mmCIF file of C-alpha atoms in Angstrom:
data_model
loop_
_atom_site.group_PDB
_atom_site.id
_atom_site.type_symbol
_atom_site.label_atom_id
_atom_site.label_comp_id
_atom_site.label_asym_id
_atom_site.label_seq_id
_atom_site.Cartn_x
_atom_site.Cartn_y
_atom_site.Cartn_z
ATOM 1 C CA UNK A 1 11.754 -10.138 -1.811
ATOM 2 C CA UNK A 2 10.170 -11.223 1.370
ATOM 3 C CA UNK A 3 11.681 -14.965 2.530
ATOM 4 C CA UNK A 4 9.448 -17.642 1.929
ATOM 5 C CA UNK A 5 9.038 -18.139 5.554
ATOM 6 C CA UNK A 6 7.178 -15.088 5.809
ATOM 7 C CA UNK A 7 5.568 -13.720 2.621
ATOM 8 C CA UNK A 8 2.130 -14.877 1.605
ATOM 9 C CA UNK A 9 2.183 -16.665 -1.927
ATOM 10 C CA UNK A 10 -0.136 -14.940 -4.123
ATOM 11 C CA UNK A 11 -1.561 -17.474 -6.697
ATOM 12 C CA UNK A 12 -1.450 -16.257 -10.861
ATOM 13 C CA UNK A 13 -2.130 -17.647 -13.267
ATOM 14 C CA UNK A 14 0.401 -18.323 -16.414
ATOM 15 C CA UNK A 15 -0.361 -18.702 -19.878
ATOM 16 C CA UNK A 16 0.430 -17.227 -22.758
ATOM 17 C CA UNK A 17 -1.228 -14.178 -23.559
ATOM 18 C CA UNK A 18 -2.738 -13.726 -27.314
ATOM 19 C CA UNK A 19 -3.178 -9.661 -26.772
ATOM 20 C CA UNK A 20 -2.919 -6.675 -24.058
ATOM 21 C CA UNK A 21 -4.982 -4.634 -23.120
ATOM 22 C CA UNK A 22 -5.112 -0.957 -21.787
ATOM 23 C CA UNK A 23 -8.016 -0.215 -19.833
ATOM 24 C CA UNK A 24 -8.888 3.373 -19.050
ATOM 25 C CA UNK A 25 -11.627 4.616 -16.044
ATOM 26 C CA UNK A 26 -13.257 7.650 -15.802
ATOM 27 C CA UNK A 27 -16.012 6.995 -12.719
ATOM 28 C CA UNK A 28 -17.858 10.711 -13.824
ATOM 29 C CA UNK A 29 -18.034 9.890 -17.316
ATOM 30 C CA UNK A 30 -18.365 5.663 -18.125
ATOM 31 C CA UNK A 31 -21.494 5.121 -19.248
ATOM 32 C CA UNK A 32 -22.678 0.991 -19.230
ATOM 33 C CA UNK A 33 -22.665 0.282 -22.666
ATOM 34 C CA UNK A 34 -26.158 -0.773 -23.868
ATOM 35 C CA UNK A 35 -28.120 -4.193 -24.199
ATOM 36 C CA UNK A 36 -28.770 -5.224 -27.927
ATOM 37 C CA UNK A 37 -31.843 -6.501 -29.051
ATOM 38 C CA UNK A 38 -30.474 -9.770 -29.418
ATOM 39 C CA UNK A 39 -28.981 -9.732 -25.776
ATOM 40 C CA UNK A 40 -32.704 -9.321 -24.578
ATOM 41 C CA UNK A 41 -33.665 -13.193 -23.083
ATOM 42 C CA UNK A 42 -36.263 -14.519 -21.365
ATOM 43 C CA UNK A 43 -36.614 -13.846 -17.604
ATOM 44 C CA UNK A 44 -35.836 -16.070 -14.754
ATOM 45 C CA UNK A 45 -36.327 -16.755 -10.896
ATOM 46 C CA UNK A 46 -34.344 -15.329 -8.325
ATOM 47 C CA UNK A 47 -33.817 -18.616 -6.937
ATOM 48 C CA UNK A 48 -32.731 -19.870 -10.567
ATOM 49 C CA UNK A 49 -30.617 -16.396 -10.729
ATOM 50 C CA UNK A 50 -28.836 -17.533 -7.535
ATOM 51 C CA UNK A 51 -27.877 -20.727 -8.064
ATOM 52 C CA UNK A 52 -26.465 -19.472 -11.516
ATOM 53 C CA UNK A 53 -24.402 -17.483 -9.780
ATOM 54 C CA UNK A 54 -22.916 -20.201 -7.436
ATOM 55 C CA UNK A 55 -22.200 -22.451 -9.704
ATOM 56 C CA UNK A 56 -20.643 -19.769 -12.244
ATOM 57 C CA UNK A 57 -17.926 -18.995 -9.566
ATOM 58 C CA UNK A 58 -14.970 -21.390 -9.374
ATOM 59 C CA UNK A 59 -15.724 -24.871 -6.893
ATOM 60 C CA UNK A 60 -12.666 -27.363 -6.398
ATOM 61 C CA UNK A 61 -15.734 -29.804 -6.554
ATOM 62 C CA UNK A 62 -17.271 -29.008 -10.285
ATOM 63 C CA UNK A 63 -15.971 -30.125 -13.594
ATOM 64 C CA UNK A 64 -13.867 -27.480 -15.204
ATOM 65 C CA UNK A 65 -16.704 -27.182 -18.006
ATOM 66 C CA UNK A 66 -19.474 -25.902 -15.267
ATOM 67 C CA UNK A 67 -18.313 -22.494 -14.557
ATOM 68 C CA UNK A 68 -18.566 -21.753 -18.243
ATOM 69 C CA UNK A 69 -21.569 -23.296 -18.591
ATOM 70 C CA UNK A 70 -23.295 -21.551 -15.675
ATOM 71 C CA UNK A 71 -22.411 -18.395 -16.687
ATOM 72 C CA UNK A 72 -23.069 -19.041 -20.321
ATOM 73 C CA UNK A 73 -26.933 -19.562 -18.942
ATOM 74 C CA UNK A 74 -26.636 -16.439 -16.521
ATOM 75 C CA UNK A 75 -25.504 -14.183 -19.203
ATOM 76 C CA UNK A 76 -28.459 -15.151 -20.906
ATOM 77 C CA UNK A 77 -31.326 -14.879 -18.527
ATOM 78 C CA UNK A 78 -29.876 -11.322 -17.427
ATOM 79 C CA UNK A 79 -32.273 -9.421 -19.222
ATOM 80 C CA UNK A 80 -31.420 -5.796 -19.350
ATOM 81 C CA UNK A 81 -29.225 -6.521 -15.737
ATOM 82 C CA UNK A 82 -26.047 -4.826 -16.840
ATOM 83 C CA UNK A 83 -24.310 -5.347 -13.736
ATOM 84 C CA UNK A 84 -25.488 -9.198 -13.650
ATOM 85 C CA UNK A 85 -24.366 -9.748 -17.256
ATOM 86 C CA UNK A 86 -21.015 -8.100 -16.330
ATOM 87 C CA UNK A 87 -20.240 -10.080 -13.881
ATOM 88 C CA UNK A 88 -20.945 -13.214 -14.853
ATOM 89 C CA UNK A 89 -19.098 -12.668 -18.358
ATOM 90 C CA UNK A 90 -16.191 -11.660 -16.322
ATOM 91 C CA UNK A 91 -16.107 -15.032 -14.432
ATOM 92 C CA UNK A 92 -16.772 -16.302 -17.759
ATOM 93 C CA UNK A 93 -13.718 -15.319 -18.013
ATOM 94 C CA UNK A 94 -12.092 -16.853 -15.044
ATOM 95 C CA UNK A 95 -13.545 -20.019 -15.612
ATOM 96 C CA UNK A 96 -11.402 -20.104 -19.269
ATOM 97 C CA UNK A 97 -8.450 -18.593 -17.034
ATOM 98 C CA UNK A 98 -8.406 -21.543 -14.777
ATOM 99 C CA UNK A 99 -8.171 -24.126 -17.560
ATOM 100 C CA UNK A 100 -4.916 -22.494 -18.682
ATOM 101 C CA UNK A 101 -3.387 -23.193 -15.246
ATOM 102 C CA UNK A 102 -4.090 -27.237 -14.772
ATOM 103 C CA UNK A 103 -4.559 -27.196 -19.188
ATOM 104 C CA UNK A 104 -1.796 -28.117 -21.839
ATOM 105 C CA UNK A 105 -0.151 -25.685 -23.859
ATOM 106 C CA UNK A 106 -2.430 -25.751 -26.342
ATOM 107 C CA UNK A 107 -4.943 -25.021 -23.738
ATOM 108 C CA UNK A 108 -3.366 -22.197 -22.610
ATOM 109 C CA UNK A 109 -2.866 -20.703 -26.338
ATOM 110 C CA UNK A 110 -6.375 -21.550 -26.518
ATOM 111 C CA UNK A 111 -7.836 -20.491 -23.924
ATOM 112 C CA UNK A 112 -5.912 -17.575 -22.492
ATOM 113 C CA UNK A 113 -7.217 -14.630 -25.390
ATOM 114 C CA UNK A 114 -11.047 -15.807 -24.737
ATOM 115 C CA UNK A 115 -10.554 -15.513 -21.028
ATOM 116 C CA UNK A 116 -8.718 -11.756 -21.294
ATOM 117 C CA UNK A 117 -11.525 -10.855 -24.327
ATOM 118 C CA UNK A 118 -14.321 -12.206 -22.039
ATOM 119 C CA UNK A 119 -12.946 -9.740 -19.097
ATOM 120 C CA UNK A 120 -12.337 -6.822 -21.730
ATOM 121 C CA UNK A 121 -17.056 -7.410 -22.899
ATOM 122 C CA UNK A 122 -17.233 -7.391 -19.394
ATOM 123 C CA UNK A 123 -15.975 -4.075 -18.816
ATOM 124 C CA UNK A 124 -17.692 -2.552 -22.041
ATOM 125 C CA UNK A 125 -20.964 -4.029 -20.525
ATOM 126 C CA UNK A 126 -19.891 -2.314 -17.624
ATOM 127 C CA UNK A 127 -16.807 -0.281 -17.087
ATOM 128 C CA UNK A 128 -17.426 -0.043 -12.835
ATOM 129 C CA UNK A 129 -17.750 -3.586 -12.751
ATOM 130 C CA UNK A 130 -14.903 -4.500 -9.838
ATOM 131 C CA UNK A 131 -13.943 -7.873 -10.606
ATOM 132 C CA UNK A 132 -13.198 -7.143 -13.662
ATOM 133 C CA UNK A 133 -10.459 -4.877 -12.980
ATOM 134 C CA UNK A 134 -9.326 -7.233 -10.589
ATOM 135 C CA UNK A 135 -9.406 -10.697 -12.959
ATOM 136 C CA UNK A 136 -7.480 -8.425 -15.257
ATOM 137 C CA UNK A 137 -4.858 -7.436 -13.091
ATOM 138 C CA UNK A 138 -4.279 -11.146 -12.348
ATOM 139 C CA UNK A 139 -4.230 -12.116 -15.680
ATOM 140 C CA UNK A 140 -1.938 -9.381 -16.430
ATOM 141 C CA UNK A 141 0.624 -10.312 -12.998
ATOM 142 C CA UNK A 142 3.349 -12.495 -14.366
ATOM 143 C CA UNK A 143 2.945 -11.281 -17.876
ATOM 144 C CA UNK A 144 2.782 -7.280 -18.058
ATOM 145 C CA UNK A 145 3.232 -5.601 -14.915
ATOM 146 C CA UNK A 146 2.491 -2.443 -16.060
ATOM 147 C CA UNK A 147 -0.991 -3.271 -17.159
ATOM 148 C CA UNK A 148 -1.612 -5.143 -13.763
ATOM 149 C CA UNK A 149 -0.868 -2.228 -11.759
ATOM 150 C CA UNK A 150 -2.997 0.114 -14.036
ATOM 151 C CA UNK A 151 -5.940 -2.469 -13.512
ATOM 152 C CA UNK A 152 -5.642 -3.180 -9.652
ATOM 153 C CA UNK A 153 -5.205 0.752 -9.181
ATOM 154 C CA UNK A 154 -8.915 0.975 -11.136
ATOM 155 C CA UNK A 155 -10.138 -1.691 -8.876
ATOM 156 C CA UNK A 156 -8.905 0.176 -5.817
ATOM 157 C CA UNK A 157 -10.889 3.709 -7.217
ATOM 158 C CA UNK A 158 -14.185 1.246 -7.703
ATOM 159 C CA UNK A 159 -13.545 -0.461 -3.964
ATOM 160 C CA UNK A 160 -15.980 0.028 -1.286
ATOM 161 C CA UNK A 161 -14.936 2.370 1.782
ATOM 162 C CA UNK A 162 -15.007 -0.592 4.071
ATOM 163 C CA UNK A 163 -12.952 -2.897 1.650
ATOM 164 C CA UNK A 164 -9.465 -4.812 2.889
ATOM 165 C CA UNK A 165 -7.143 -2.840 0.702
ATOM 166 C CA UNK A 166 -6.128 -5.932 -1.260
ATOM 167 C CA UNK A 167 -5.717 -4.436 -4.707
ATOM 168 C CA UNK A 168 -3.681 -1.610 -3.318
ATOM 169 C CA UNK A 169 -1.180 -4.188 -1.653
ATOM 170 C CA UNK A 170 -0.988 -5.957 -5.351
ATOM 171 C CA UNK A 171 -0.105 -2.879 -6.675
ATOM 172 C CA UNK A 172 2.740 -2.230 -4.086
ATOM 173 C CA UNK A 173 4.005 -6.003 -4.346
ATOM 174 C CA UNK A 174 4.111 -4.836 -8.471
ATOM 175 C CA UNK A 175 6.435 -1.919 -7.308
ATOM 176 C CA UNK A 176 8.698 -3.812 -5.651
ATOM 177 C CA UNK A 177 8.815 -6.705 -7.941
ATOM 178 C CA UNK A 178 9.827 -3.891 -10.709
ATOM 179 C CA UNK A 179 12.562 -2.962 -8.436
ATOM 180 C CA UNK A 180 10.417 0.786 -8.478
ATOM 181 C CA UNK A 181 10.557 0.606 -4.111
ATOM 182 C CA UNK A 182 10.235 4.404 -3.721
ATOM 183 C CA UNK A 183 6.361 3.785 -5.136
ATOM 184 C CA UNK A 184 5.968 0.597 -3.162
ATOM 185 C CA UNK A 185 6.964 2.422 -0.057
ATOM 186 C CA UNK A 186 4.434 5.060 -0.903
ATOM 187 C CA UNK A 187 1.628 2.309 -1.329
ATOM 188 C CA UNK A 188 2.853 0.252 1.893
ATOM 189 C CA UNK A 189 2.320 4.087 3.651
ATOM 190 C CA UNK A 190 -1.001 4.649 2.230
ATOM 191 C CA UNK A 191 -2.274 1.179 3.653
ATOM 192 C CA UNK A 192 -0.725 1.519 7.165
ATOM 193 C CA UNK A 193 -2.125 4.889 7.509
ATOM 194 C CA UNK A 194 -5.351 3.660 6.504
ATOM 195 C CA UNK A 195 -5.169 0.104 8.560
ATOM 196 C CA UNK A 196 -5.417 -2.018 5.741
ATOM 197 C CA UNK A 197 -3.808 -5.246 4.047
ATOM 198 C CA UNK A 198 -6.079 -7.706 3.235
ATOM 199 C CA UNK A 199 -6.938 -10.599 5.579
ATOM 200 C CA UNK A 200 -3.430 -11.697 6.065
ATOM 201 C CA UNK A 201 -0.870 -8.452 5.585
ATOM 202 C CA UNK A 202 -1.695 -6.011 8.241
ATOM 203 C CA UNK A 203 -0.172 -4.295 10.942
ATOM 204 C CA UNK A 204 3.139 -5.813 11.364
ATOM 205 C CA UNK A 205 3.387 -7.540 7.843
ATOM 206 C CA UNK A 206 2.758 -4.182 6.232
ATOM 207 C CA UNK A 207 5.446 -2.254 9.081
ATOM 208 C CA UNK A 208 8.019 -5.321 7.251
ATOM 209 C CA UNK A 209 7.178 -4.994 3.790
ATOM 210 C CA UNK A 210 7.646 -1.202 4.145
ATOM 211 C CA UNK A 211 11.274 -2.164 5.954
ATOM 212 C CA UNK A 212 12.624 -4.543 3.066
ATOM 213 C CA UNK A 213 11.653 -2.069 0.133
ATOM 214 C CA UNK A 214 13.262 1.301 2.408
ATOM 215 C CA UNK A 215 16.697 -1.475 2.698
ATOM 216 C CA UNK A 216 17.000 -1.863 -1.123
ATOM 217 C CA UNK A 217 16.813 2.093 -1.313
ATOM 218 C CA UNK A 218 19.254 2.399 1.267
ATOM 219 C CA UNK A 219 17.270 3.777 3.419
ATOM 220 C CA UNK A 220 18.531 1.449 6.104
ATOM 221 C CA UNK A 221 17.280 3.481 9.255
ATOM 222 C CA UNK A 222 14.139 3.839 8.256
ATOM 223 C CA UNK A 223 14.321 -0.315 7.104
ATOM 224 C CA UNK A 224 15.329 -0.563 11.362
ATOM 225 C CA UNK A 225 12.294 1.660 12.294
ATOM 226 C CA UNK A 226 10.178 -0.555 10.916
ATOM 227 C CA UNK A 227 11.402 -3.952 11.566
ATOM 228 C CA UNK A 228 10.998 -2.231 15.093
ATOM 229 C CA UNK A 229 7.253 -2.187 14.796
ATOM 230 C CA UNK A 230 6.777 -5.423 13.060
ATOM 231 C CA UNK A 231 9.087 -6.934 15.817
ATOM 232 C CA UNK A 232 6.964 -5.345 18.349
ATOM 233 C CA UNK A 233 3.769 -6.237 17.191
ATOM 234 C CA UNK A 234 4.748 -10.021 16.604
ATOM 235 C CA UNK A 235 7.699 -10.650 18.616
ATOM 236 C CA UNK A 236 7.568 -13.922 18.101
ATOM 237 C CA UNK A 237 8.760 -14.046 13.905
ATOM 238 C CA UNK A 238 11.911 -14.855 13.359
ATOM 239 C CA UNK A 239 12.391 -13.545 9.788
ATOM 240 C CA UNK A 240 11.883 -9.700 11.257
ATOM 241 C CA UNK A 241 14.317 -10.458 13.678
ATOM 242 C CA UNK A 242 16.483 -12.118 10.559
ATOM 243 C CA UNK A 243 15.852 -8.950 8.529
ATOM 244 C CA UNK A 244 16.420 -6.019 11.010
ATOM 245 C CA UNK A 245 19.864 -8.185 11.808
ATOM 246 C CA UNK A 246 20.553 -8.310 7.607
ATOM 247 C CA UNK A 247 20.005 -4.140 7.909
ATOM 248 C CA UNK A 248 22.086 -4.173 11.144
ATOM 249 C CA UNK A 249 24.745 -5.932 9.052
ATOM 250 C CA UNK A 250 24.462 -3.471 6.463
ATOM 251 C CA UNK A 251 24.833 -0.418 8.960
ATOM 252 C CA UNK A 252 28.268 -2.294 10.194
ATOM 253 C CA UNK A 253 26.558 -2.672 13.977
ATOM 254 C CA UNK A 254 27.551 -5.948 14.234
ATOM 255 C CA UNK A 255 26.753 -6.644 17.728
ATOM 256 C CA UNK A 256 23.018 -5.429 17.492
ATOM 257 C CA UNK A 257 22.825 -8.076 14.180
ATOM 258 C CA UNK A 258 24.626 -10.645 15.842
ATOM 259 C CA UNK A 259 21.997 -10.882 18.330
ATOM 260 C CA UNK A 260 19.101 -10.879 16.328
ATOM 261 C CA UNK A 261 20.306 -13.502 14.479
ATOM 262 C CA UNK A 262 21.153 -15.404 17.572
ATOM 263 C CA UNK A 263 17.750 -15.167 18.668
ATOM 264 C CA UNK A 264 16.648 -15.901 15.367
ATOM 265 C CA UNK A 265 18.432 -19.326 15.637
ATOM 266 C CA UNK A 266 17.742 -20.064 19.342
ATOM 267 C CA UNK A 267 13.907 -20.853 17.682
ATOM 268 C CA UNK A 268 14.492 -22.549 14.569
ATOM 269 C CA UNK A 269 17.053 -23.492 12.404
ATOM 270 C CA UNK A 270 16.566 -20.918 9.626
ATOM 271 C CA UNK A 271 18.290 -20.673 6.459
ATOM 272 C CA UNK A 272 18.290 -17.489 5.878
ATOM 273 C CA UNK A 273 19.668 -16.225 9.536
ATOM 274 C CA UNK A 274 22.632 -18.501 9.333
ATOM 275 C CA UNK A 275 23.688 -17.141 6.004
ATOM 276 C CA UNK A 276 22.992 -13.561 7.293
ATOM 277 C CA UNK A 277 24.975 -14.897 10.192
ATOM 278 C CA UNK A 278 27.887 -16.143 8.291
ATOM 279 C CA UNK A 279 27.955 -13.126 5.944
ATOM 280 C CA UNK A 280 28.016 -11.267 9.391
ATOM 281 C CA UNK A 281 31.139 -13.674 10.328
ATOM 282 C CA UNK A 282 33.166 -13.331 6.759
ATOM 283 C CA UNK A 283 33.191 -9.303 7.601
ATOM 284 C CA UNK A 284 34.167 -9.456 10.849
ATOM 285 C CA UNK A 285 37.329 -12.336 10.230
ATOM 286 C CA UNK A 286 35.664 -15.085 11.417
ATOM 287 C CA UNK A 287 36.261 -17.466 8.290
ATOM 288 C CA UNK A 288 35.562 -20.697 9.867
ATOM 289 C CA UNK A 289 32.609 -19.517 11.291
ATOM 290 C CA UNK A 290 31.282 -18.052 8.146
ATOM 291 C CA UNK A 291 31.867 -21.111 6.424
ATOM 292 C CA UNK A 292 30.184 -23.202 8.703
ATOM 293 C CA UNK A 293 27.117 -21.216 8.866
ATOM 294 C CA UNK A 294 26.927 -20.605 5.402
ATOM 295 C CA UNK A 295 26.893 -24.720 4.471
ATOM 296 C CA UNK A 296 24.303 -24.755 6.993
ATOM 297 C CA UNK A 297 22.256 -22.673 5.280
ATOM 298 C CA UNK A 298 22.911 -24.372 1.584
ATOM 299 C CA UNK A 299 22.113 -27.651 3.465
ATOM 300 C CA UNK A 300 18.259 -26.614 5.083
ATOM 301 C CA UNK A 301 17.855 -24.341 2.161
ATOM 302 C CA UNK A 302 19.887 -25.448 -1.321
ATOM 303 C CA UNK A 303 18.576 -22.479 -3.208
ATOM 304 C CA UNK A 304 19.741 -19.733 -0.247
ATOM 305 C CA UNK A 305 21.309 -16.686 -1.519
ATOM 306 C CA UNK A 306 22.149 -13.134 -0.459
ATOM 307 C CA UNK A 307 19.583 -11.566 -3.425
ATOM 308 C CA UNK A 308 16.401 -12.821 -1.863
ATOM 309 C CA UNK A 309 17.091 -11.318 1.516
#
């Protein structure tokens, strides 16, 4: 797992889930499923249409209650829009999400099952709708990773040609989580070939993502070869150089890990390289050494350990 001085916390949301869901995509044979009589509604203004959908995404700002309540009201001036009336039940959807996350428990057993059966009408309104896939796979992230990655993989078949990767790079964070590297490797490949990430992991956080899960298969020279890039792209981070020395360590080249964890050190005082640096020190004899930088560690970070590296 990437150190916390590096990675980039991806925000869930928890609850407690009433049902799962499998969701299957076919783009060449989905058809929308089609408007009831009683969906028909009367029609409204662009400009009414647009502020709808403003105020039915999430705002800081807003009362919890306005989300729903905007996209209640969009849903029903959508007329025979398909692709309007899936969207806004799916952030329908969201808005009931978000009140599980600041809500009470009995919030969250509340409100949890309308939020994934609000994103499950969305998709039978219409099964290409993107965010969908994508609310779903959230929803589904700390609960059943199975049925996240199945969801973010639809979202990345529906993405546009130009689009940051982002679903692909949840799916690959899924992998690893699951301990299954050899397909997180495959997905970090499939992103650096192409040149995307997301607006935070690309280039040389993809190059180190790709490093960590090849080290927990063992596949510690190709872990090096790409702490190399990272390194070389952003010379200046000090948890490659703390990695590639961990891997170093691993290989039994002392020397080479001892100095990028002395480098490491020389710019911050980092938890995680002086525990590297005294696990480095315990193999090599030097006791007192290891034991010094190992309380170190324990004293900037309590909650240091060996696992997370």
């Amino acid at each position: 797992m990437l150190s916390k001085h590096s990675r980039y916390l991806f925000s869930t949301i928890t609850g407690i889930a009433g049902c799962v869901i499998t969701t299957v995509f076919a783009s060449n044979t989905l058809q929308s499923a089609p408007l009831s009589q009683e969906q028909d509604t009367l029609p409204a203004s662009q400009e009414t249409i647009s502020t709808l959908r403003e105020n039915c995404e999430f705002s800081v700002s807003a009362p919890m209650e306005a989300p729903i309540d905007a996209c209640s009201e969009l849903i029903k001036v959508s007329g025979q829009d398909y692709h309007l009336r899936a969207w806004a039940t799916a952030y329908k959807g969201l808005a009931y999400d978000r009140m599980t996350t600041w809500g009470t428990a009995a919030d969250k057993a509340r409100y949890a099952p309308l939020a994934l059966e609000l994103y499950r009408s969305a998709i039978q309104i219409n099964p290409k709708e993107i965010i969908a896939y994508r609310l779903l796979g959230d929803y589904f992230y700390n609960r059943d990773a199975k049925q996240a990655i199945e969801n973010y993989k639809i979202a990345a078949t529906l993405a546009p040609q130009d689009d940051d990767g982002s679903d692909n790079l949840k799916v690959a964070w899924l992998y690893d989580q699951e301990k299954n590297y050899r397909e997180a490797v495959a997905v970090y490949t499939q992103l650096i070939d192409t040149g995307k990430g997301g607006p935070v992991y690309k280039g040389a956080q993809l190059y180190a993502m790709r490093a960590q899960s090849y080290s927990r298969l063992g596949e510690l020279t190709s872990a090096v070869a790409d702490y190399d890039e990272a390194i070389r792209l952003m010379p200046s981070n000090i948890t490659y150089l703390t990695q590639r020395g961990n891997v170093y360590r691993k290989m039994k080249q002392y020397p080479k890990a001892l100095a990028d964890l002395d480098l490491a050190l020389s710019r911050m005082d980092y938890a995680e390289a002086f525990l590297v640096r005294g696990l480095l020190k315990q193999e090599t004899g030097d006791e007192a050494g290891a034991k010094e930088d190992i309380a170190r560690a324990k004293d900037i970070e309590p909650g240091v350990k060996e696992d997370n590296l």
